[in-house]
Coordinates of C-alpha atoms and ligand atoms in Angstrom, one line a residue:
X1 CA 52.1 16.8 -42.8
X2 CA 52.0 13.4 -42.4
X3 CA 54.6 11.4 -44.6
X4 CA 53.6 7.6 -43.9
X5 CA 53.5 5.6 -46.4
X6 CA 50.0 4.1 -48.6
X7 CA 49.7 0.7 -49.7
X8 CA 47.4 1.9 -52.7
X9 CA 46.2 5.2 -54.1
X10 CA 43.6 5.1 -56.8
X11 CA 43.4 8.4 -59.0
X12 CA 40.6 9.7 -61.7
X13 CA 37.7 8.2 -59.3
X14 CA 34.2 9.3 -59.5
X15 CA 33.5 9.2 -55.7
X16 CA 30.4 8.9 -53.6
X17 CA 31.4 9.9 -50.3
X18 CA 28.1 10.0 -48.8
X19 CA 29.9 12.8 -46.8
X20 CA 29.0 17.0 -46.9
X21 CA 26.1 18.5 -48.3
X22 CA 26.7 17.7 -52.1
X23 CA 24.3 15.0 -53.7
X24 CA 26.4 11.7 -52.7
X25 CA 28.6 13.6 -50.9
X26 CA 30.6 13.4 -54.9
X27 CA 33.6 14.2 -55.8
X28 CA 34.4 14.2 -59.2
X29 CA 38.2 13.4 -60.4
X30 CA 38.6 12.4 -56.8
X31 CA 41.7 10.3 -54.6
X32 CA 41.5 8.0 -52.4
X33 CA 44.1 6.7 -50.2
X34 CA 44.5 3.0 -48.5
X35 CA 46.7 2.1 -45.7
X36 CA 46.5 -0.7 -43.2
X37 CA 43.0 -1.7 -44.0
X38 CA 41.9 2.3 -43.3
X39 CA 41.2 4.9 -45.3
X40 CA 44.2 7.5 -44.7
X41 CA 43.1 10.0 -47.6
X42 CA 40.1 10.8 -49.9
X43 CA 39.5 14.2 -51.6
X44 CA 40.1 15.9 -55.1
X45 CA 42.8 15.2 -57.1
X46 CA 43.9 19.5 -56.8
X47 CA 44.5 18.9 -53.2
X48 CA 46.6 15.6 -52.8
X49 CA 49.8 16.5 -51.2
X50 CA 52.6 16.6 -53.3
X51 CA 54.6 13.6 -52.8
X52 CA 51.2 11.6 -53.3
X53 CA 52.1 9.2 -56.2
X54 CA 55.8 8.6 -54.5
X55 CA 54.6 7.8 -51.1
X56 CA 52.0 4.8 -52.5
X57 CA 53.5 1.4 -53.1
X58 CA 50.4 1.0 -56.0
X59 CA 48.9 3.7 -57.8
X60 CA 46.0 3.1 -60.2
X61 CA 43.6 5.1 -62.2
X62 CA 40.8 4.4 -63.0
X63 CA 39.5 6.9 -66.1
X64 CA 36.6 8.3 -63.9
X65 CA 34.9 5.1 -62.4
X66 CA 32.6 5.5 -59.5
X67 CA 33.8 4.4 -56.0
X68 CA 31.4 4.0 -53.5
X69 CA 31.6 2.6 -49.5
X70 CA 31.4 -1.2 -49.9
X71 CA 27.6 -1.4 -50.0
X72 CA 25.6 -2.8 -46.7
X73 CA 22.9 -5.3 -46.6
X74 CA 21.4 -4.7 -43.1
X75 CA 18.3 -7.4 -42.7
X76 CA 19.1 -11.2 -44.3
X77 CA 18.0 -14.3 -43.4
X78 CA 19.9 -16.3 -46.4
X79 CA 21.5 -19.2 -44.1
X80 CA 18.3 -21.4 -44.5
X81 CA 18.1 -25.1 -45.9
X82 CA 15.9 -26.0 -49.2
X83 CA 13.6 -23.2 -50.8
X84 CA 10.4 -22.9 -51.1
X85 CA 9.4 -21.9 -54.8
X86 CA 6.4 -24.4 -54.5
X87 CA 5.0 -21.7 -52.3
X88 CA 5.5 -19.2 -55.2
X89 CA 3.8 -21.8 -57.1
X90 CA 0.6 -21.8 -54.5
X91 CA 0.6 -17.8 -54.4
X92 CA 0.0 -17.7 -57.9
X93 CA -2.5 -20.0 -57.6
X94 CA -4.1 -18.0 -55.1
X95 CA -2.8 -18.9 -51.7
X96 CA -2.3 -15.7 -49.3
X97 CA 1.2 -15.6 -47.6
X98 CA -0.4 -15.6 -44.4
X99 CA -3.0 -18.8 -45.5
X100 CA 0.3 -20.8 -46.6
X101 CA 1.9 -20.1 -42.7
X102 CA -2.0 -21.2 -41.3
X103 CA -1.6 -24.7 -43.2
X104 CA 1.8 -25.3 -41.8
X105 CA 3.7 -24.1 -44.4
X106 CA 5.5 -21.0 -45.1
X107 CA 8.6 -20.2 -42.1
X108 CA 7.6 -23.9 -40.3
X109 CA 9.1 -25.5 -43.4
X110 CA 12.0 -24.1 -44.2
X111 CA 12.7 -24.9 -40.6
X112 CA 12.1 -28.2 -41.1
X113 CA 14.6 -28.3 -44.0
X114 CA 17.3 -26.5 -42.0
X115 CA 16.8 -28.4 -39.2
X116 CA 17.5 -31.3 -41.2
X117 CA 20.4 -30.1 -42.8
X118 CA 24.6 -30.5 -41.2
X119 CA 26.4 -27.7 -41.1
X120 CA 28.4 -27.9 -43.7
X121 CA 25.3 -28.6 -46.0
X122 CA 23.8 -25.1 -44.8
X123 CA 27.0 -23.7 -45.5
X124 CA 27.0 -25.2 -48.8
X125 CA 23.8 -23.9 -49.8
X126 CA 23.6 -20.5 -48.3
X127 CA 27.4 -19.9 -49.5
X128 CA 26.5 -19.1 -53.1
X129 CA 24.0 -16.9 -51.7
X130 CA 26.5 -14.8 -50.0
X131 CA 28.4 -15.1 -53.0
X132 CA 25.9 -13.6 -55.5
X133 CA 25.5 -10.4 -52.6
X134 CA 29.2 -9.8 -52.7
X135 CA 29.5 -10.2 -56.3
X136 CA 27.1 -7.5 -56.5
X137 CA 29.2 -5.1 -53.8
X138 CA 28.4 -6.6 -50.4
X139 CA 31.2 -6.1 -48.0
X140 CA 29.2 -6.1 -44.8
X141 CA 26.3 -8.6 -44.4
X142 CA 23.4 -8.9 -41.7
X143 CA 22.2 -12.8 -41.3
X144 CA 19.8 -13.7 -38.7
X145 CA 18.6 -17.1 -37.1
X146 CA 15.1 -18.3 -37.0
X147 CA 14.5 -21.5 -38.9
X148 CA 16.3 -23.3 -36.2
X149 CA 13.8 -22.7 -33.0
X150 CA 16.0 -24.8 -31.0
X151 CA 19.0 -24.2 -29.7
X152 CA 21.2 -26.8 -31.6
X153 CA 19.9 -25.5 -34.9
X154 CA 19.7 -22.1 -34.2
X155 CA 23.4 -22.4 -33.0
X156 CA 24.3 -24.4 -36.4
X157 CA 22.6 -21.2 -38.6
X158 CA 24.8 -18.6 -36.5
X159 CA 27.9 -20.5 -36.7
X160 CA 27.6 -20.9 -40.6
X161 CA 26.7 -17.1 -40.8
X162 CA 30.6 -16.6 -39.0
X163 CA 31.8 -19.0 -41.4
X164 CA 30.3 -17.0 -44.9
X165 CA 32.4 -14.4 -43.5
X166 CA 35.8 -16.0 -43.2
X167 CA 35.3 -17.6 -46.1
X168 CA 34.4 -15.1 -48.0
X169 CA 36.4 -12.3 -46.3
X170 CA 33.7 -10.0 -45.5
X171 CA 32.2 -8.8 -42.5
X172 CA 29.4 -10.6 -41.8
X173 CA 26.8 -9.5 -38.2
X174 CA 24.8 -12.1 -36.8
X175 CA 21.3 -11.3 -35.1
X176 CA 19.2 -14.1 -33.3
X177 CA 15.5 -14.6 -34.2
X178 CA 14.4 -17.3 -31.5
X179 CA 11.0 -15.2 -31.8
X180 CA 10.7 -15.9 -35.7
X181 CA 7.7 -18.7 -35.8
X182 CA 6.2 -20.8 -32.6
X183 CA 8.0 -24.3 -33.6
X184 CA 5.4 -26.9 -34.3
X185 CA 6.5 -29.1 -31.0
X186 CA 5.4 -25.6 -29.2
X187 CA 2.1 -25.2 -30.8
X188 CA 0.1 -25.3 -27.7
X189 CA 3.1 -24.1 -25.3
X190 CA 3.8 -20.4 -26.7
X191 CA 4.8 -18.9 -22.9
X192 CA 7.1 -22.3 -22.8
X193 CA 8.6 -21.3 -26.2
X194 CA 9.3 -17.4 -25.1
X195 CA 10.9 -19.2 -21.7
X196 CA 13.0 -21.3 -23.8
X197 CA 14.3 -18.2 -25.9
X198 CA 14.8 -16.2 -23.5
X199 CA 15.9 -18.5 -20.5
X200 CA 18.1 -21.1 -22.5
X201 CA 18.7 -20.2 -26.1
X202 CA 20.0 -16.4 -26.0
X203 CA 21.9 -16.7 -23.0
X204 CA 23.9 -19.9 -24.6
X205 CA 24.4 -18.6 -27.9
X206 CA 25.3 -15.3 -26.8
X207 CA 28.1 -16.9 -24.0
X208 CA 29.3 -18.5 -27.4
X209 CA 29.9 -15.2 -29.2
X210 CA 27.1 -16.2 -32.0
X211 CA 24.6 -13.3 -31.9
X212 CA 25.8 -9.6 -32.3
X213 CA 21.8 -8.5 -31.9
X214 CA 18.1 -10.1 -31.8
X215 CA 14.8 -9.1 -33.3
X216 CA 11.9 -11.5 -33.0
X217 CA 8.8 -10.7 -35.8
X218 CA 6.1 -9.1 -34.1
X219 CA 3.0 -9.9 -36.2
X220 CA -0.5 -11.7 -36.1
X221 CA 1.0 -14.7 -37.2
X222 CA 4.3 -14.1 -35.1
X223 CA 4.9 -12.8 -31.8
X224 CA 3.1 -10.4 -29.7
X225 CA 4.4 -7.1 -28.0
X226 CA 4.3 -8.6 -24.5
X227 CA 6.5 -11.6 -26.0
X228 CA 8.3 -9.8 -28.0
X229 CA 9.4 -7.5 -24.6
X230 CA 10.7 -10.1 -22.5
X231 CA 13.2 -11.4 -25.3
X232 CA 14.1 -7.4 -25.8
X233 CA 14.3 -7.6 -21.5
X234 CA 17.0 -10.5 -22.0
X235 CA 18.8 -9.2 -24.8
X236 CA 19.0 -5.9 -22.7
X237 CA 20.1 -7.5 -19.5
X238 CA 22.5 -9.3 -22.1
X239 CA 23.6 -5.8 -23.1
X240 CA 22.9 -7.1 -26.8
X241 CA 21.3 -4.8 -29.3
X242 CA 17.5 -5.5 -30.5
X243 CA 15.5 -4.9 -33.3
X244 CA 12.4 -5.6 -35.1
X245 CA 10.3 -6.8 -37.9
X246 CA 7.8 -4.8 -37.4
X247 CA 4.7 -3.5 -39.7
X248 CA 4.9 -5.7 -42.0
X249 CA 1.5 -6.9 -42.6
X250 CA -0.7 -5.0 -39.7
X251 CA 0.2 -2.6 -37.5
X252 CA 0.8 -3.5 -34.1
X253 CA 2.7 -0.9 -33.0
X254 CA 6.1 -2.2 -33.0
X255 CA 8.0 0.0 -34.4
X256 CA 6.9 2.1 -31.0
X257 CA 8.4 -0.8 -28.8
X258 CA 11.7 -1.1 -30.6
X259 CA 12.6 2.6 -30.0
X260 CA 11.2 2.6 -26.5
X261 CA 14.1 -0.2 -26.5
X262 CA 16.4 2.2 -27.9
X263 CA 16.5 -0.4 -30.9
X264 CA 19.0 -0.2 -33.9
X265 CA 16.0 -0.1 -36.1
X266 CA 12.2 -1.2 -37.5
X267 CA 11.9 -3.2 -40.1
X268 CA 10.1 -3.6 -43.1
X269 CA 7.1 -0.8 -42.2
X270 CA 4.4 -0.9 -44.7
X271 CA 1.9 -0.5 -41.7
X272 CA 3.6 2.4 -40.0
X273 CA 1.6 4.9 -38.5
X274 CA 2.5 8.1 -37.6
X275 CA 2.7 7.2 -33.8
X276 CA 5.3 4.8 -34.7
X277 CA 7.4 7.4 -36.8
X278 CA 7.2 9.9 -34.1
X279 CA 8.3 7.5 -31.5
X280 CA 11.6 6.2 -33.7
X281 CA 12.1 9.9 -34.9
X282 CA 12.7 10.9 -31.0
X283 CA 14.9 8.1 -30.5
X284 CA 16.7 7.5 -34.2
X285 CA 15.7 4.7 -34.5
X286 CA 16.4 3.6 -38.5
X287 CA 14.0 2.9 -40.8
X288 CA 14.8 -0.2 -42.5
X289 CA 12.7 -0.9 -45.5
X290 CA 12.3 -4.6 -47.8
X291 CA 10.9 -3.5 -51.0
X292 CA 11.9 -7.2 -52.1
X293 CA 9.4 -8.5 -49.7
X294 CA 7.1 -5.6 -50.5
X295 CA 7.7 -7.0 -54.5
X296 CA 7.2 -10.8 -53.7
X297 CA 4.0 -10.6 -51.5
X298 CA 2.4 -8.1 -54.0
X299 CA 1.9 -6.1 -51.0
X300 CA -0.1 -2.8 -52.2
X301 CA 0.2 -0.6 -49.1
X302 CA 3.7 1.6 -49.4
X303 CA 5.6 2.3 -46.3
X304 CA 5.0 5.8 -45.6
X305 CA 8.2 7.3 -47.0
X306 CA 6.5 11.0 -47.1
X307 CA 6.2 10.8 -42.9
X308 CA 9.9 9.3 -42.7
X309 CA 10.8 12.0 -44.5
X310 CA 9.3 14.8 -42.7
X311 CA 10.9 13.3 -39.4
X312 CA 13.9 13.1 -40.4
X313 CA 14.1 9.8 -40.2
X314 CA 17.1 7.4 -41.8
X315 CA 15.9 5.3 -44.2
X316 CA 18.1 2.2 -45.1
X317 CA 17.0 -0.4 -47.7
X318 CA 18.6 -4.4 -46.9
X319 CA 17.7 -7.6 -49.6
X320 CA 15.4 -9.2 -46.4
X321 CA 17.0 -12.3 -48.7
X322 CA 14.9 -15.4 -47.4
X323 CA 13.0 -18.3 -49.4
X324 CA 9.6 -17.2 -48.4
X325 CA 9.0 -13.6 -49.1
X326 CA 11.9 -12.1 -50.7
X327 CA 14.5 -14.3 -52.6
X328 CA 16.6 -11.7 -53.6
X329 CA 20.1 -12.1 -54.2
X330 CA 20.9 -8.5 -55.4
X331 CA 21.4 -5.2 -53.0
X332 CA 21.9 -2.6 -55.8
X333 CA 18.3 -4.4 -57.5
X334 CA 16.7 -4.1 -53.8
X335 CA 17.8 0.0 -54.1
X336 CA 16.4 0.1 -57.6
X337 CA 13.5 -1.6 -56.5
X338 CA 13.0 1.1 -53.4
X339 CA 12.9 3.9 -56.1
X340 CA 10.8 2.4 -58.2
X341 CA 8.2 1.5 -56.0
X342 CA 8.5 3.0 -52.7
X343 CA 9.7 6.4 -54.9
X344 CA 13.1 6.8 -53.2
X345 CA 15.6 9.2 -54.9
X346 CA 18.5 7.6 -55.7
X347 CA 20.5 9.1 -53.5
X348 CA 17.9 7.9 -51.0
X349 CA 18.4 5.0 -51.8
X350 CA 22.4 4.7 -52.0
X351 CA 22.5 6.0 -48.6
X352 CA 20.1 3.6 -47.6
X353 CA 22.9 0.4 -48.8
X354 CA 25.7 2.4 -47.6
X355 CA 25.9 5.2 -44.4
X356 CA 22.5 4.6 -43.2
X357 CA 22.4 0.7 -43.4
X358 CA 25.4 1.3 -41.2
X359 CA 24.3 2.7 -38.5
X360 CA 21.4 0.2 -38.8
X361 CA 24.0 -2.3 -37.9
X362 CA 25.2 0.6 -35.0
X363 CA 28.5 0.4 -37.5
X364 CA 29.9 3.6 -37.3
X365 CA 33.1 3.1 -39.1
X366 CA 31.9 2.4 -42.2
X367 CA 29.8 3.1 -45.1
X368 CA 30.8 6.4 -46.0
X369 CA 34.5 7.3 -47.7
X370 CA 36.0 9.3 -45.2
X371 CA 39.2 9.7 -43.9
X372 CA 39.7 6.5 -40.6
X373 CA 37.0 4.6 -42.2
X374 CA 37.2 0.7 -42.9
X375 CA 38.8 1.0 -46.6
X376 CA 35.8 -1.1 -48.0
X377 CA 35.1 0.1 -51.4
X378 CA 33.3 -1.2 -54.8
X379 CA 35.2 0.4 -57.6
X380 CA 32.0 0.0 -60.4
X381 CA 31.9 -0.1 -64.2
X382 CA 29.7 3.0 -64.7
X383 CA 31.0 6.9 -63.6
X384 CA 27.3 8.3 -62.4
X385 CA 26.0 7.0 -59.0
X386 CA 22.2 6.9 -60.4
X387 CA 23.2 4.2 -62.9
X388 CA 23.5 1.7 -59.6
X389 CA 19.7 2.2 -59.2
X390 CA 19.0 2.8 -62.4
X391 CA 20.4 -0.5 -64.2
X392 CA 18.3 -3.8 -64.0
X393 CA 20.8 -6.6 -63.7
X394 CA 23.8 -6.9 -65.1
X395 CA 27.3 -6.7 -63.8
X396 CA 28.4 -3.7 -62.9
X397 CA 31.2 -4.2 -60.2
X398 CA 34.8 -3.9 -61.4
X399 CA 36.7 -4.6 -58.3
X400 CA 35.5 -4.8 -54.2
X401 CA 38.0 -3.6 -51.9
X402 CA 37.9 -5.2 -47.9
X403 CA 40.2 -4.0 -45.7
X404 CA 42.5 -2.4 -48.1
X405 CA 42.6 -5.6 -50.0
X406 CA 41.1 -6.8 -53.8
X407 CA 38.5 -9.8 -52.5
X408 CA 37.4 -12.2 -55.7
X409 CA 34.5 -11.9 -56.8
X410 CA 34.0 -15.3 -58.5
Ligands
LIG1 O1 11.4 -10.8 -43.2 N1 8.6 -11.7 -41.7 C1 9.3 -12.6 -41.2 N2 10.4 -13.1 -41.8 C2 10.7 -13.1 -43.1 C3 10.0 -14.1 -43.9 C4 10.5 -15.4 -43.6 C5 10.0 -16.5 -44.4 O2 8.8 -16.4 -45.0 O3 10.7 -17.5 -44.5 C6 10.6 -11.7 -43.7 O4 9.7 -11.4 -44.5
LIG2 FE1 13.1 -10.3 -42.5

């Protein structure tokens, strides 16, 4: 047996392990072991070697909280200037999402206003954003481009994402959306705009060490499949990831190209069909789903979870946080939000903000607590993992663990 030493053993944990057969993978009046930023043991209490409590430099109990992974918001796009709650305004005064993006409003203006905006003003206003997802358990954060659509700006939104993460200490994944809107100086020029993306744009950024993946928005009002290919053909030849928003409001089959891409995931899926759930179930391909977006649009066609199910597919749930279609700045509300109206489970859902937004990220060294993993953990104020969906609001995170280490919260 191993006698190295721990830098922190917390004792009388509820934990969701989101390992083993059990719901949650749980393990009540559970241990859990930190050392070097890793997790070096987790398991009940009854079988903790002897020495345990001797061989940790900090032991802590914690009177039967739940633990869970640090939770995993897979699909953002909260680096963005201004917001756009005159929008909201128009909606409710019956404006269609798609009639808002037809009269030059909708994704065009926030990129205007983040084109406008310096770096550091981006990064002061998508900062408290970040903030509020952390506060609320994020340790790992997805943030994509797209209101940039030039290289400059789209460069200034990735660099800012990098710099949420040191400041904040938490891992944060970057993903370029050149193909997120045809920029208004392109309006006439689409094949010149692709070019530019996929010519100019990813090949720069990515030299730079700004995008960990790309996904363009293949939609009516987006990008088509054959455009949408020859950004995946770059990002391939790149040896860079790809996935997609995909489904969202029609069906266009691109859930389909994604996987034939061998794609992290499809996102967002209110349109799949079950050609497009066959062709990600044969290549695991993760479902991602938005019920934020689903929530602000007042979208009425569900994704079809039954079908998912059936394939086997992994569902994982991400905020989609953005100023257009889903301003939401809470992960645990987006997985209460996926039971209540897409009719997850809640372990469904928890898996779907912890080991299964994981590999949606093709991060395979986190999101569950298991022996090796990345010691990222929310120690929360309730004991029963249901309560996370279950609750509406409120603040329910004791403590966040990166790396082995407490990270504020405030
Ligand atoms: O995921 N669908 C495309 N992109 C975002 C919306 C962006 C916006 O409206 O600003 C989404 O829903
Ligand atoms: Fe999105």
């Amino acid at each position: 047996m191993s006698t190295s030493p721990w830098d922190h053993l917390l004792l009388e944990a509820t934990l969701a392990t989101f390992v083993g057969d059990e719901p949650y993978g749980l393990i009540a009046d559970g241990a859990i072991a930190l050392s070097n930023g890793h997790i070096a043991w987790v398991g009940h209490r009854s079988e903790l070697p002897p020495d345990a409590v001797d061989r940790a430099a900090k032991v802590e109990r914690l009177g039967g909280a739940l633990v869970t992974p640090g939770l995993i918001d897979c699909h953002t796009h909260l680096v963005f200037g201004g917001h756009r709650a005159h929008e909201f305004d128009l909606r409710l005064n019956g404006a269609s999402y798609e009639a808002i993006a037809h009269a030059g409003g909708g994704i065009v203006s926030t990129v205007k206003a983040t084109r406008a905006a310096s770096e550091d003003e981006l990064l002061a206003q998508s900062l408290p954003r970040a903030r509020a997802l952390l506060a609320d358990g994020v340790t790992t954060l997805e943030i994509k481009s797209g209101y940039g659509l030039e290289l400059e700006s789209e460069r200034r939104m990735l660099r800012v994402a990098r710099r949420i993460g040191e400041t904040l200490g938490i891992t944060v994944r970057t993903t370029f959306l050149g193909l997120h809107a045809l920029p208004p100086e392109y309006k006439e020029r689409r094949d010149a705009y692709v070019a530019l993306v996929c010519e100019q744009m990813l090949p720069a950024l990515a030299a730079e060490g700004l995008v960990d993946a790309v996904d363009a928005f293949c939609e009516n009002i987006g990008f088509t499949h054959e455009e949408t290919r020859r950004v995946f053909d770059c990002a391939k030849a790149l040896g860079l990831p790809v996935k997609l928003h995909a489904e969202q409001l029609s069906d266009l089959d691109g859930s389909a190209l994604v996987a034939e891409y061998d794609g992290l995931s499809a996102d967002h899926l209110e349109y799949l069909s079950d050609t497009g759930i066959r062709a990600m179930a044969a290549k695991g391909t993760v479902a991602v789903l938005l019920p934020g977006a689903f929530y602000a649009l007042r979208e009425t066609k569900l994704p079809p979870i039954a079908g998912l199910r059936e394939h086997g597919t992994a569902m994982a749930i991400a905020t989609d946080c953005n100023p257009g279609t889903s301003p939401l700045l809470s992960l645990r509300m987006a997985a209460g939000m996926a039971c209540t109206l897409f009719r997850l489970t809640p372990e469904e859902a928890l898996r779907g903000i912890t080991v299964n937004a994981a590999r949606a990220l093709g991060m395979h060294d986190r999101g569950t607590l298991a022996i090796g993993q990345h010691a990222d953990l929310v120690v929360w104020r309730v004991g029963t993992p249901a309560e996370l969906c279950y609750w509406i609001g409120g603040e329910l995170v004791r403590a966040v663990y990166r790396a082995g280490r407490p990270v504020s919260i405030d």
